GROMACS .gro file of C-alpha atoms in nm:
model
  154
    1MET     CA    1  -1.944   1.689  -3.659
    2LEU     CA    2  -2.045   1.791  -3.324
    3PHE     CA    3  -2.421   1.743  -3.237
    4SER     CA    4  -2.618   1.988  -2.958
    5ASP     CA    5  -2.835   1.768  -2.688
    6GLU     CA    6  -3.155   1.884  -2.903
    7LYS     CA    7  -3.064   1.689  -3.213
    8ILE     CA    8  -2.899   1.396  -3.026
    9GLU     CA    9  -3.211   1.423  -2.850
   10GLU     CA   10  -3.397   1.421  -3.182
   11ILE     CA   11  -3.210   1.148  -3.312
   12LEU     CA   12  -3.277   0.900  -3.038
   13PHE     CA   13  -3.650   0.971  -3.040
   14ARG     CA   14  -3.634   0.940  -3.426
   15GLU     CA   15  -3.464   0.584  -3.427
   16GLY     CA   16  -3.649   0.467  -3.126
   17LEU     CA   17  -3.338   0.433  -2.877
   18THR     CA   18  -3.360   0.441  -2.535
   19LEU     CA   19  -3.063   0.576  -2.295
   20SER     CA   20  -2.952   0.349  -2.045
   21SER     CA   21  -3.003   0.434  -1.660
   22PHE     CA   22  -2.759   0.570  -1.440
   23THR     CA   23  -2.842   0.230  -1.223
   24GLN     CA   24  -2.795   0.026  -1.564
   25ARG     CA   25  -2.464   0.203  -1.615
   26LEU     CA   26  -2.335   0.147  -1.259
   27SER     CA   27  -2.433  -0.229  -1.269
   28ALA     CA   28  -2.230  -0.315  -1.556
   29PHE     CA   29  -1.910  -0.078  -1.437
   30LEU     CA   30  -1.942  -0.267  -1.108
   31ILE     CA   31  -1.973  -0.612  -1.262
   32ASP     CA   32  -1.669  -0.545  -1.505
   33LEU     CA   33  -1.477  -0.443  -1.205
   34LEU     CA   34  -1.498  -0.727  -1.016
   35PHE     CA   35  -1.457  -0.955  -1.261
   36ILE     CA   36  -1.143  -0.797  -1.346
   37PHE     CA   37  -1.030  -0.787  -1.030
   38PHE     CA   38  -1.046  -1.163  -0.955
   39LEU     CA   39  -0.917  -1.228  -1.286
   40VAL     CA   40  -0.617  -1.023  -1.185
   41TRP     CA   41  -0.605  -1.138  -0.858
   42GLY     CA   42  -0.601  -1.498  -0.980
   43PHE     CA   43  -0.329  -1.477  -1.211
   44CYS     CA   44  -0.098  -1.248  -1.005
   45TYR     CA   45  -0.143  -1.479  -0.704
   46GLY     CA   46  -0.100  -1.784  -0.933
   47PHE     CA   47   0.222  -1.628  -1.030
   48PHE     CA   48   0.365  -1.434  -0.760
   49GLY     CA   49   0.202  -1.535  -0.487
   50GLU     CA   50   0.452  -1.780  -0.327
   51TYR     CA   51   0.711  -1.539  -0.319
   52VAL     CA   52   0.525  -1.252  -0.102
   53LYS     CA   53   0.679  -1.362   0.223
   54ASN     CA   54   0.775  -1.000   0.399
   55ILE     CA   55   0.673  -0.668   0.324
   56GLU     CA   56   0.893  -0.564   0.041
   57SER     CA   57   0.770  -0.855  -0.162
   58LYS     CA   58   0.417  -0.763  -0.051
   59ILE     CA   59   0.466  -0.397  -0.184
   60ILE     CA   60   0.610  -0.530  -0.497
   61PHE     CA   61   0.311  -0.755  -0.539
   62ILE     CA   62   0.047  -0.485  -0.496
   63GLN     CA   63   0.284  -0.272  -0.750
   64LYS     CA   64   0.235  -0.555  -1.022
   65PHE     CA   65  -0.147  -0.605  -0.936
   66LEU     CA   66  -0.196  -0.248  -0.971
   67PHE     CA   67  -0.011  -0.229  -1.277
   68LEU     CA   68  -0.160  -0.542  -1.440
   69PHE     CA   69  -0.530  -0.450  -1.320
   70PHE     CA   70  -0.496  -0.119  -1.503
   71MET     CA   71  -0.382  -0.279  -1.818
   72PHE     CA   72  -0.620  -0.572  -1.847
   73GLN     CA   73  -0.895  -0.317  -1.773
   74PHE     CA   74  -0.758  -0.098  -2.072
   75PHE     CA   75  -0.723  -0.394  -2.319
   76TYR     CA   76  -1.050  -0.567  -2.169
   77GLU     CA   77  -1.238  -0.237  -2.256
   78LEU     CA   78  -1.113  -0.181  -2.608
   79PHE     CA   79  -1.152  -0.523  -2.719
   80PHE     CA   80  -1.473  -0.589  -2.588
   81ILE     CA   81  -1.626  -0.259  -2.707
   82LEU     CA   82  -1.426  -0.274  -3.069
   83PHE     CA   83  -1.551  -0.647  -3.105
   84PHE     CA   84  -1.927  -0.659  -2.954
   85GLY     CA   85  -2.002  -0.288  -2.864
   86ALA     CA   86  -2.010  -0.376  -2.527
   87THR     CA   87  -1.855  -0.518  -2.203
   88LEU     CA   88  -1.982  -0.826  -2.031
   89GLY     CA   89  -2.085  -0.625  -1.755
   90LYS     CA   90  -2.287  -0.421  -2.037
   91MET     CA   91  -2.415  -0.731  -2.210
   92ILE     CA   92  -2.531  -0.879  -1.872
   93VAL     CA   93  -2.718  -0.566  -1.807
   94GLY     CA   94  -2.790  -0.506  -2.103
   95ILE     CA   95  -2.681  -0.166  -2.289
   96LYS     CA   96  -2.446  -0.088  -2.528
   97VAL     CA   97  -2.168   0.171  -2.624
   98ILE     CA   98  -2.266   0.349  -2.985
   99SER     CA   99  -2.169   0.646  -3.163
  100VAL     CA  100  -2.382   0.927  -3.198
  101GLN     CA  101  -2.321   1.004  -3.575
  102THR     CA  102  -2.344   0.680  -3.706
  103LEU     CA  103  -2.577   0.522  -3.432
  104ASP     CA  104  -2.322   0.185  -3.433
  105LYS     CA  105  -2.002   0.057  -3.274
  106PRO     CA  106  -1.731   0.362  -3.269
  107ASN     CA  107  -1.455   0.357  -3.490
  108PHE     CA  108  -1.143   0.215  -3.305
  109ILE     CA  109  -0.967   0.593  -3.249
  110SER     CA  110  -1.281   0.726  -3.029
  111ILE     CA  111  -1.281   0.365  -2.841
  112LEU     CA  112  -0.930   0.386  -2.768
  113MET     CA  113  -0.930   0.736  -2.666
  114ARG     CA  114  -1.252   0.655  -2.455
  115CYS     CA  115  -1.066   0.356  -2.306
  116PHE     CA  116  -0.763   0.567  -2.221
  117ILE     CA  117  -0.941   0.881  -2.054
  118LYS     CA  118  -1.176   0.622  -1.860
  119ILE     CA  119  -0.895   0.457  -1.718
  120VAL     CA  120  -0.733   0.768  -1.635
  121GLN     CA  121  -1.031   0.868  -1.442
  122GLU     CA  122  -1.022   0.575  -1.265
  123GLY     CA  123  -0.685   0.610  -1.139
  124VAL     CA  124  -0.780   0.967  -1.016
  125CYS     CA  125  -1.028   0.828  -0.730
  126CYS     CA  126  -1.276   0.696  -0.940
  127THR     CA  127  -1.415   1.036  -1.088
  128LEU     CA  128  -1.635   0.819  -1.392
  129PHE     CA  129  -1.980   0.928  -1.271
  130ILE     CA  130  -1.910   1.260  -1.145
  131PHE     CA  131  -1.964   1.464  -1.498
  132ALA     CA  132  -2.234   1.183  -1.583
  133LEU     CA  133  -2.455   1.333  -1.321
  134ASN     CA  134  -2.467   1.701  -1.491
  135ASP     CA  135  -2.525   1.598  -1.820
  136LYS     CA  136  -2.871   1.546  -1.990
  137PHE     CA  137  -2.783   1.185  -2.152
  138LEU     CA  138  -2.571   1.083  -1.819
  139ARG     CA  139  -2.269   1.087  -2.030
  140PRO     CA  140  -1.923   1.095  -1.850
  141PHE     CA  141  -1.617   1.284  -1.997
  142TYR     CA  142  -1.514   1.006  -2.163
  143ASP     CA  143  -1.834   0.933  -2.355
  144LYS     CA  144  -1.933   1.327  -2.429
  145TRP     CA  145  -1.524   1.392  -2.570
  146GLY     CA  146  -1.538   1.068  -2.804
  147ARG     CA  147  -1.966   1.192  -2.886
  148MET     CA  148  -2.079   0.799  -2.757
  149LEU     CA  149  -2.390   0.740  -2.592
  150VAL     CA  150  -2.493   0.408  -2.398
  151ILE     CA  151  -2.810   0.289  -2.462
  152SER     CA  152  -3.048   0.009  -2.376
  153ALA     CA  153  -2.990  -0.293  -2.603
  154GLY     CA  154  -3.348  -0.422  -2.554
   0.00000   0.00000   0.00000
């Protein structure tokens, strides 16, 4: 069921929910990005760092790092939104992801598609927030497609 922007606004007002700001979303994104980066970097350096001796091995190291980075980010997003409704960055900033239809955590298929589209958008020169600036509710494409909103948790 598709909701118009006016209907979503009415639901948010009726339920007393407030949308997260662009700054909150960007802060949560950067916190998550740094957390994942350092975790994957430590993992890769611990397992593959000693083999990095020449240029070919450095290229292989970077390829493994990027592959693991995107894979870990996908499962990190999937797990945390599925079980907690927010990633660690979103929890720190005080925002969470909800479904427009249920006003609760989204279902598994919606979260799965959201995570997949988000990873693809990140892989394409980090175009995550470009579409959000043109939306009344600051929804990037993956939230709009999945019929989700990011609201303040407090």
